[in-house]
CSV table of C-alpha atoms in Angstrom, one decimal:
chain,number,residue,atom,x,y,z
A,971,MET,CA,0.0,0.0,0.0
A,972,PRO,CA,1.5,3.4,-1.0
A,973,THR,CA,2.5,5.9,1.6
A,974,LEU,CA,3.1,9.7,1.5
A,975,ALA,CA,5.4,9.7,4.5
A,976,THR,CA,8.8,10.9,3.6
A,977,THR,CA,12.0,12.2,5.3
A,978,VAL,CA,13.7,15.2,3.7
A,979,ASP,CA,16.9,16.6,5.1
A,980,GLY,CA,16.2,14.8,8.3
A,981,LEU,CA,12.7,16.3,8.6
A,982,LYS,CA,10.1,13.5,9.1
A,983,LEU,CA,6.9,14.5,7.2
A,984,LYS,CA,3.6,12.6,7.3
A,985,ASN,CA,3.1,13.8,3.7
A,986,PRO,CA,5.0,16.1,1.3
A,987,PHE,CA,2.4,18.9,1.4
A,988,ILE,CA,3.8,22.0,3.1
A,989,ILE,CA,2.1,25.3,3.8
A,990,GLY,CA,4.1,27.8,1.8
A,991,SER,CA,5.3,31.0,3.4
A,992,GLY,CA,2.6,33.7,3.3
A,993,PRO,CA,-0.8,34.5,4.8
A,994,PRO,CA,-1.7,30.8,5.6
A,995,GLY,CA,1.2,30.8,8.1
A,996,THR,CA,0.9,34.3,9.5
A,997,ASN,CA,0.4,33.5,13.2
A,998,LEU,CA,0.1,30.7,15.7
A,999,ASN,CA,-3.6,30.4,15.3
A,1000,VAL,CA,-3.5,29.6,11.6
A,1001,ILE,CA,-0.3,27.5,11.9
A,1002,GLY,CA,-2.1,25.4,14.5
A,1003,ARG,CA,-5.1,25.0,12.1
A,1004,ALA,CA,-2.7,23.7,9.4
A,1005,PHE,CA,-1.3,21.0,11.7
A,1006,LYS,CA,-4.7,19.9,12.8
A,1007,GLU,CA,-5.8,19.5,9.2
A,1008,GLY,CA,-2.8,17.2,8.6
A,1009,TRP,CA,-0.3,19.3,6.6
A,1010,GLY,CA,3.2,17.7,6.5
A,1011,ALA,CA,4.9,21.0,7.6
A,1012,VAL,CA,4.3,24.7,7.9
A,1013,ILE,CA,6.5,27.5,6.7
A,1014,ALA,CA,5.7,30.5,8.7
A,1015,LYS,CA,5.2,33.9,7.0
A,1016,THR,CA,8.6,35.5,6.4
A,1017,ILE,CA,10.0,37.4,9.4
A,1018,SER,CA,12.8,39.9,10.0
A,1019,LEU,CA,14.4,41.3,13.1
A,1020,ASP,CA,12.8,44.7,12.7
A,1021,ALA,CA,9.1,44.6,11.7
A,1022,SER,CA,8.6,48.3,12.3
A,1023,LYS,CA,9.8,49.0,8.7
A,1024,VAL,CA,7.1,46.7,7.3
A,1025,VAL,CA,3.8,48.5,6.5
A,1026,ASN,CA,1.2,46.6,4.5
A,1027,VAL,CA,-1.6,48.3,2.5
A,1028,SER,CA,-5.1,47.4,1.6
A,1029,PRO,CA,-6.4,46.2,-0.8
A,1030,ARG,CA,-3.3,44.1,-1.6
A,1031,TYR,CA,-4.7,41.3,-3.8
A,1032,ALA,CA,-6.1,41.0,-7.3
A,1033,LYS,CA,-7.5,38.0,-9.1
A,1034,LEU,CA,-7.5,36.9,-12.7
A,1035,MET,CA,-10.8,35.1,-13.4
A,1036,GLY,CA,-11.6,32.5,-16.0
A,1037,LYS,CA,-13.9,33.4,-18.9
A,1038,ASP,CA,-17.0,32.4,-17.0
A,1039,GLY,CA,-16.0,34.5,-14.0
A,1040,SER,CA,-16.3,31.6,-11.6
A,1041,GLU,CA,-12.7,30.3,-11.4
A,1042,VAL,CA,-9.6,32.0,-10.1
A,1043,CYS,CA,-6.8,31.3,-12.5
A,1044,GLY,CA,-4.3,33.9,-11.4
A,1045,TRP,CA,-3.7,35.8,-8.1
A,1046,GLU,CA,-1.6,38.9,-7.6
A,1047,ASN,CA,-0.3,40.1,-4.2
A,1048,ILE,CA,1.5,43.2,-3.2
A,1049,GLU,CA,1.8,41.9,0.4
A,1050,LEU,CA,5.0,42.4,2.3
A,1051,ILE,CA,6.7,40.1,4.9
A,1052,SER,CA,5.2,39.9,8.4
A,1053,ASP,CA,4.5,43.1,10.1
A,1054,ARG,CA,4.4,41.4,13.5
A,1055,PRO,CA,7.2,42.1,16.1
A,1056,PHE,CA,10.0,39.6,16.1
A,1057,LYS,CA,9.6,38.9,19.8
A,1058,ILE,CA,6.0,37.9,19.3
A,1059,TRP,CA,7.1,35.4,16.6
A,1060,MET,CA,9.7,33.9,18.9
A,1061,ASP,CA,7.1,33.4,21.6
A,1062,GLU,CA,4.7,31.8,19.2
A,1063,PHE,CA,7.5,29.5,17.8
A,1064,LYS,CA,8.1,28.2,21.3
A,1065,LYS,CA,4.3,27.8,22.0
A,1066,CYS,CA,3.9,26.1,18.6
A,1067,LYS,CA,6.5,23.5,19.4
A,1068,ASP,CA,5.0,22.9,22.9
A,1069,MET,CA,1.5,22.5,21.4
A,1070,TYR,CA,2.6,20.5,18.3
A,1071,PRO,CA,5.9,18.7,19.2
A,1072,ASP,CA,5.6,16.5,16.1
A,1073,GLY,CA,4.7,19.3,13.8
A,1074,VAL,CA,7.5,20.5,11.4
A,1075,LEU,CA,7.8,24.2,11.8
A,1076,ILE,CA,10.0,26.0,9.2
A,1077,ALA,CA,11.1,29.6,9.7
A,1078,SER,CA,11.1,31.8,6.6
A,1079,ILE,CA,13.6,34.6,7.2
A,1080,MET,CA,14.7,37.7,5.3
A,1081,GLU,CA,17.2,40.3,6.3
A,1082,GLU,CA,19.3,43.1,4.8
A,1083,TYR,CA,22.8,42.6,3.5
A,1084,LYS,CA,24.3,42.5,7.0
A,1085,LYS,CA,26.1,39.4,8.3
A,1086,ASP,CA,25.3,40.1,11.9
A,1087,ALA,CA,21.6,40.4,11.2
A,1088,TRP,CA,21.4,37.1,9.3
A,1089,ILE,CA,23.4,35.2,12.0
A,1090,GLU,CA,21.3,36.7,14.8
A,1091,ILE,CA,17.9,35.8,13.2
A,1092,VAL,CA,19.1,32.2,12.6
A,1093,GLN,CA,20.3,31.7,16.1
A,1094,ARG,CA,17.2,33.2,17.7
A,1095,CYS,CA,14.9,31.1,15.6
A,1096,GLN,CA,16.8,28.0,16.4
A,1097,GLU,CA,16.6,28.8,20.1
A,1098,ALA,CA,12.8,29.3,19.7
A,1099,GLY,CA,12.4,25.8,18.2
A,1100,ALA,CA,12.4,26.2,14.4
A,1101,ASP,CA,13.0,22.8,12.8
A,1102,ALA,CA,14.4,24.3,9.6
A,1103,PHE,CA,14.9,27.5,7.6
A,1104,GLU,CA,13.8,28.9,4.3
A,1105,LEU,CA,15.8,31.9,3.1
A,1106,ASN,CA,13.5,34.4,1.3
A,1107,PHE,CA,15.6,35.6,-1.6
A,1108,SER,CA,12.6,35.9,-3.8
A,1109,CYS,CA,9.9,38.3,-2.8
A,1110,PRO,CA,9.5,40.2,-6.2
A,1111,HIS,CA,8.1,43.6,-4.9
A,1112,GLY,CA,8.7,44.1,-1.2
A,1113,LEU,CA,11.6,46.2,0.2
A,1114,PRO,CA,13.9,46.3,-2.8
A,1115,GLU,CA,15.2,49.7,-1.6
A,1116,ARG,CA,16.7,47.7,1.3
A,1117,LYS,CA,18.2,45.1,-1.1
A,1118,MET,CA,16.0,42.4,0.3
A,1119,GLY,CA,14.1,39.6,-1.3
A,1120,ALA,CA,14.5,39.2,-5.1
A,1121,ALA,CA,16.9,42.1,-5.2
A,1122,MET,CA,19.3,39.8,-3.3
A,1123,GLY,CA,18.3,36.6,-5.0
A,1124,GLN,CA,19.0,38.1,-8.4
A,1125,ASP,CA,22.7,38.7,-7.5
A,1126,CYS,CA,24.4,35.3,-7.3
A,1127,ASP,CA,27.5,36.6,-5.6
A,1128,VAL,CA,25.5,38.2,-2.8
A,1129,LEU,CA,23.2,35.2,-2.5
A,1130,ARG,CA,26.2,32.9,-2.2
A,1131,GLU,CA,27.8,35.1,0.5
A,1132,VAL,CA,24.6,35.4,2.5
A,1133,CYS,CA,24.0,31.6,2.3
A,1134,GLY,CA,27.5,31.2,3.7
A,1135,TRP,CA,26.7,33.4,6.6
A,1136,VAL,CA,23.6,31.4,7.4
A,1137,MET,CA,25.3,28.1,7.1
A,1138,SER,CA,28.0,29.2,9.5
A,1139,ALA,CA,25.3,29.6,12.2
A,1140,ALA,CA,22.6,27.1,11.2
A,1141,LYS,CA,22.2,23.8,13.1
A,1142,LYS,CA,19.0,23.0,11.2
A,1143,PRO,CA,18.4,22.3,7.5
A,1144,VAL,CA,18.4,25.3,5.2
A,1145,TRP,CA,16.5,25.8,2.0
A,1146,ALA,CA,17.0,28.8,-0.3
A,1147,LYS,CA,13.8,30.1,-2.0
A,1148,MET,CA,14.5,31.1,-5.6
A,1149,THR,CA,13.0,34.0,-7.5
A,1150,PRO,CA,11.6,33.1,-11.0
A,1151,ASN,CA,12.4,36.7,-12.1
A,1152,ILE,CA,15.7,35.8,-13.5
A,1153,THR,CA,16.9,34.4,-16.9
A,1154,HIS,CA,18.5,31.1,-15.7
A,1155,ILE,CA,17.1,29.6,-12.5
A,1156,GLU,CA,20.1,27.3,-12.3
A,1157,ASP,CA,22.5,30.2,-11.5
A,1158,PRO,CA,21.1,31.3,-8.1
A,1159,SER,CA,20.3,27.7,-7.3
A,1160,ARG,CA,23.9,26.7,-7.9
A,1161,ALA,CA,25.1,29.6,-5.8
A,1162,ALA,CA,22.9,28.6,-2.8
A,1163,LEU,CA,23.8,24.9,-3.0
A,1164,SER,CA,27.5,25.6,-3.5
A,1165,ALA,CA,27.4,27.7,-0.3
A,1166,GLY,CA,26.1,24.6,1.6
A,1167,CYS,CA,22.3,24.9,1.7
A,1168,GLN,CA,20.7,21.5,2.0
A,1169,GLY,CA,18.0,22.4,-0.5
A,1170,VAL,CA,16.2,24.9,-2.8
A,1171,SER,CA,12.6,26.0,-2.9
A,1172,ALA,CA,11.1,27.1,-6.3
A,1173,ILE,CA,9.4,29.1,-7.4
A,1174,ASN,CA,8.2,32.3,-5.6
A,1175,THR,CA,5.8,34.6,-7.4
A,1176,ILE,CA,6.3,36.1,-10.8
A,1177,ARG,CA,6.5,39.9,-11.0
A,1178,CYS,CA,3.3,41.1,-12.7
A,1179,VAL,CA,0.7,43.8,-13.3
A,1180,MET,CA,-2.7,42.0,-13.0
A,1181,GLY,CA,-4.7,44.5,-15.0
A,1182,ILE,CA,-6.1,47.9,-15.5
A,1183,ASN,CA,-9.7,48.8,-14.7
A,1184,LEU,CA,-11.3,50.1,-17.9
A,1185,ASP,CA,-13.8,52.2,-16.1
A,1186,THR,CA,-11.4,54.0,-13.8
A,1187,LEU,CA,-8.4,53.6,-16.0
A,1188,ARG,CA,-6.4,52.8,-12.9
A,1189,PRO,CA,-4.3,49.7,-12.4
A,1190,GLU,CA,-5.3,47.1,-9.8
A,1191,PRO,CA,-5.1,46.4,-6.9
A,1192,SER,CA,-5.8,50.2,-6.5
A,1193,VAL,CA,-4.5,51.8,-3.3
A,1194,GLU,CA,-5.6,55.5,-3.3
A,1195,GLY,CA,-5.8,55.2,-7.0
A,1196,TYR,CA,-2.2,53.8,-7.4
A,1197,THR,CA,-0.5,50.4,-7.4
A,1198,THR,CA,2.9,48.7,-7.8
A,1199,PRO,CA,3.8,45.6,-9.7
A,1200,GLY,CA,3.2,42.5,-7.5
A,1201,GLY,CA,3.7,38.8,-7.3
A,1202,TYR,CA,1.7,36.5,-9.6
A,1203,SER,CA,0.6,33.0,-8.3
A,1204,SER,CA,-2.1,30.4,-8.6
A,1205,LYS,CA,-2.7,27.7,-11.3
A,1206,ALA,CA,-1.7,30.0,-14.2
A,1207,VAL,CA,1.9,29.9,-13.1
A,1208,ARG,CA,2.2,26.1,-12.8
A,1209,PRO,CA,3.7,25.5,-16.3
A,1210,ILE,CA,6.5,28.0,-15.6
A,1211,ALA,CA,7.1,26.6,-12.1
A,1212,LEU,CA,7.3,23.0,-13.5
A,1213,ARG,CA,9.8,24.1,-16.1
A,1214,MET,CA,12.0,25.7,-13.4
A,1215,VAL,CA,11.7,22.8,-11.0
A,1216,MET,CA,12.8,20.5,-13.8
A,1217,GLU,CA,15.8,22.7,-14.5
A,1218,ILE,CA,16.8,22.8,-10.9
A,1219,ALA,CA,16.3,19.0,-10.5
A,1220,ASN,CA,18.6,18.4,-13.4
A,1221,LEU,CA,21.2,20.7,-11.9
A,1222,ILE,CA,20.9,18.8,-8.5
A,1223,ARG,CA,21.3,15.4,-10.3
A,1224,GLN,CA,24.4,16.6,-12.2
A,1225,GLU,CA,26.2,18.7,-9.6
A,1226,PHE,CA,24.6,18.3,-6.1
A,1227,ALA,CA,23.4,14.8,-5.7
A,1228,GLY,CA,21.5,14.3,-2.5
A,1229,ARG,CA,20.3,17.9,-2.1
A,1230,SER,CA,16.5,18.5,-1.8
A,1231,LEU,CA,14.0,20.5,-3.9
A,1232,SER,CA,10.7,21.9,-2.7
A,1233,GLY,CA,8.3,22.6,-5.6
A,1234,ILE,CA,6.0,25.6,-5.5
A,1235,GLY,CA,3.7,27.1,-8.1
A,1236,GLY,CA,0.0,26.6,-8.7
A,1237,ILE,CA,-0.3,23.2,-6.9
A,1238,GLU,CA,-4.0,22.7,-6.2
A,1239,THR,CA,-4.6,19.0,-6.6
A,1240,GLY,CA,-2.9,15.7,-6.0
A,1241,ASN,CA,-2.3,15.3,-9.8
A,1242,ASP,CA,-0.6,18.7,-9.8
A,1243,ALA,CA,1.6,17.5,-7.0
A,1244,ALA,CA,2.4,14.2,-8.9
A,1245,GLN,CA,3.7,16.2,-11.8
A,1246,PHE,CA,6.1,18.2,-9.6
A,1247,VAL,CA,7.4,15.0,-8.0
A,1248,LEU,CA,7.9,13.5,-11.5
A,1249,ALA,CA,9.8,16.6,-12.4
A,1250,GLY,CA,12.1,16.1,-9.4
A,1251,ALA,CA,10.5,17.7,-6.3
A,1252,ASP,CA,10.8,16.2,-2.9
A,1253,THR,CA,8.1,18.3,-1.2
A,1254,LEU,CA,5.1,20.4,-2.4
A,1255,GLN,CA,4.3,23.8,-1.1
A,1256,VAL,CA,0.9,25.4,-1.3
A,1257,CYS,CA,0.0,29.0,-0.4
A,1258,THR,CA,-2.5,30.5,-2.8
A,1259,GLY,CA,-4.3,27.2,-3.0
A,1260,VAL,CA,-5.0,27.5,0.8
A,1261,MET,CA,-6.2,31.0,0.3
A,1262,LYS,CA,-8.6,29.8,-2.4
A,1263,PHE,CA,-9.8,26.5,-0.8
A,1264,GLY,CA,-9.0,26.5,2.9
A,1265,TYR,CA,-6.6,24.4,5.0
A,1266,GLU,CA,-8.8,21.4,4.5
A,1267,CYS,CA,-7.7,21.1,0.8
A,1268,VAL,CA,-4.8,19.0,2.0
A,1269,LYS,CA,-6.9,15.9,2.4
A,1270,PRO,CA,-8.2,15.6,-1.2
A,1271,MET,CA,-4.7,16.4,-2.4
A,1272,CYS,CA,-3.3,13.5,-0.4
A,1273,ASP,CA,-6.1,11.2,-1.5
A,1274,GLU,CA,-5.6,12.0,-5.2
A,1275,LEU,CA,-1.8,11.7,-5.0
A,1276,LEU,CA,-2.2,8.3,-3.3
A,1277,ALA,CA,-4.6,7.2,-6.0
A,1278,PHE,CA,-2.0,8.2,-8.7
A,1279,MET,CA,0.6,6.1,-6.8
A,1280,ALA,CA,-1.7,3.1,-6.5
A,1281,LYS,CA,-2.5,3.3,-10.2
A,1282,HIS,CA,1.2,3.1,-11.2
A,1283,LYS,CA,2.1,0.8,-8.3
A,1284,PHE,CA,4.5,3.3,-6.7
A,1285,GLU,CA,4.9,2.6,-3.0
A,1286,THR,CA,6.8,5.7,-2.0
A,1287,LEU,CA,7.5,9.2,-3.4
A,1288,ALA,CA,11.0,8.1,-4.1
A,1289,ASP,CA,9.7,5.5,-6.5
A,1290,PHE,CA,8.7,8.2,-9.0
A,1291,LYS,CA,10.7,11.3,-8.0
A,1292,GLY,CA,12.3,12.7,-11.2
A,1293,LYS,CA,11.0,9.8,-13.3
A,1294,SER,CA,10.0,12.2,-16.1
A,1295,LEU,CA,13.4,14.0,-16.2
A,1296,PRO,CA,15.0,11.7,-18.8
A,1297,TYR,CA,12.3,12.7,-21.3
A,1298,PHE,CA,13.3,16.4,-21.4
A,1299,THR,CA,15.8,17.1,-24.2
A,1300,THR,CA,16.8,19.8,-26.7
A,1301,HIS,CA,14.9,20.8,-29.8
A,1302,ALA,CA,17.8,19.6,-32.0
A,1303,ASP,CA,17.5,16.2,-30.4
A,1304,LEU,CA,13.8,16.1,-31.1
A,1305,VAL,CA,14.5,16.9,-34.8
A,1306,ALA,CA,17.1,14.1,-34.9
A,1307,ARG,CA,14.8,11.6,-33.2
A,1308,GLN,CA,11.9,12.4,-35.5
A,1309,ALA,CA,14.2,12.1,-38.6
A,1310,ASP,CA,15.5,8.7,-37.4
A,1311,ARG,CA,11.9,7.5,-36.9
A,1312,MET,CA,10.8,8.6,-40.4
A,1313,ALA,CA,13.9,7.1,-42.0
A,1314,ALA,CA,13.2,3.8,-40.3
A,1315,ARG,CA,9.6,3.8,-41.4
A,1316,LYS,CA,10.6,4.6,-44.9
A,1317,ALA,CA,13.1,1.8,-44.9
A,1318,ALA,CA,10.5,-0.6,-43.6
A,1319,GLN,CA,8.2,0.4,-46.4
A,1320,LYS,CA,10.9,-0.3,-49.0
A,1321,LYS,CA,12.0,-3.6,-47.5
A,1322,VAL,CA,12.9,-6.0,-50.3
A,1323,VAL,CA,11.7,-9.6,-50.5
A,1324,SER,CA,14.3,-12.0,-49.2
A,1325,GLY,CA,12.3,-15.2,-49.4
A,1326,ASP,CA,9.4,-16.6,-51.3
A,1327,GLY,CA,7.1,-16.5,-48.3
A,1328,GLU,CA,7.4,-12.7,-48.1
A,1329,TRP,CA,5.7,-12.0,-51.4
A,1330,SER,CA,2.3,-10.2,-51.1
A,1331,GLY,CA,-0.5,-10.1,-53.7
A,1332,ASP,CA,-1.4,-6.5,-52.6
A,1333,SER,CA,2.1,-5.1,-53.1
A,1334,PHE,CA,3.5,-7.5,-55.7
A,1335,VAL,CA,4.4,-4.8,-58.2
A,1336,GLN,CA,6.2,-2.6,-55.6
A,1337,GLN,CA,8.1,-5.7,-54.3
A,1338,SER,CA,9.2,-6.5,-57.8
A,1339,ASP,CA,10.4,-2.9,-58.4
A,1340,ALA,CA,12.3,-2.9,-55.1
A,1341,LEU,CA,14.2,-6.0,-56.2
A,1342,ALA,CA,15.0,-4.4,-59.6
A,1343,LYS,CA,16.4,-1.3,-57.8
A,1344,GLY,CA,18.3,-3.3,-55.3
């Protein structure tokens, strides 16, 4: 009978579904709800040492609806990291581990380009009971003036240096969260892994403008009539996320065997999750999906993933992790493969008779011609 239980970087998870960093992990109350519903782990909303500089606005979300107006296909947010004081977070981390000792709690952290700050936040989160870290190098819109988030994740030299600072202090597993707002996702991934991070998470949201209201002529979400480009998520980004997960998985196979990969981007069903595992992911993060369907969505996702595994007789996630990777190739190789197939088919059609038993009444003339040309 298949099982979803898995161990990743020493973290024992009852299933691979993880609450992605964001509103679904914004305080102890909602983190507790996630554990009660059966999520494999929770990544808390990104925190920093000084929350006083974080000021969120409202509205801060916008939706892209399907043609019939009933389905949310895309979701934009201009939300910043947590605006709650760091001390409160440390108190809640401790309470969380007391209340849910078996729950895997992952701290998402973000700081400025200051070694002391990164080391301090790692040490204090560890003392408060965090089981692992996710380094937010990927928020596409928040605090770029402080060189945080994607502004840091787009600079491989800076990213590698910061990961080195973190690894010098971390006693727990560390994942670096990648921004998709870059030409080659392998470059920052390689930087993080070469600095010693146990794993990579991908992808964070894609920088976007959701749309412009044709009545008011103002872009949305509109805050006092103005907006700023935000982060795009939900099912519409899944094809992009799958491509980048595949690229990172190939990098890990070739250069960093044994490192982990947490897949993110439009996962809403067990079948979505299966595709990410087939593309090389160890775990599956869901954030916007929880905002759309609630914490209880984890159960049907688990059920559907188990059904997929049973259908293909996979007992564990490891049985099919990366199983589709060998089937990705170059366009030139596709052309060569197709040419080889067509040549083989053509040769088969022109096969000459080598024995009397091979003559056919329907193709007698063609077989005769083939022998004449041979």
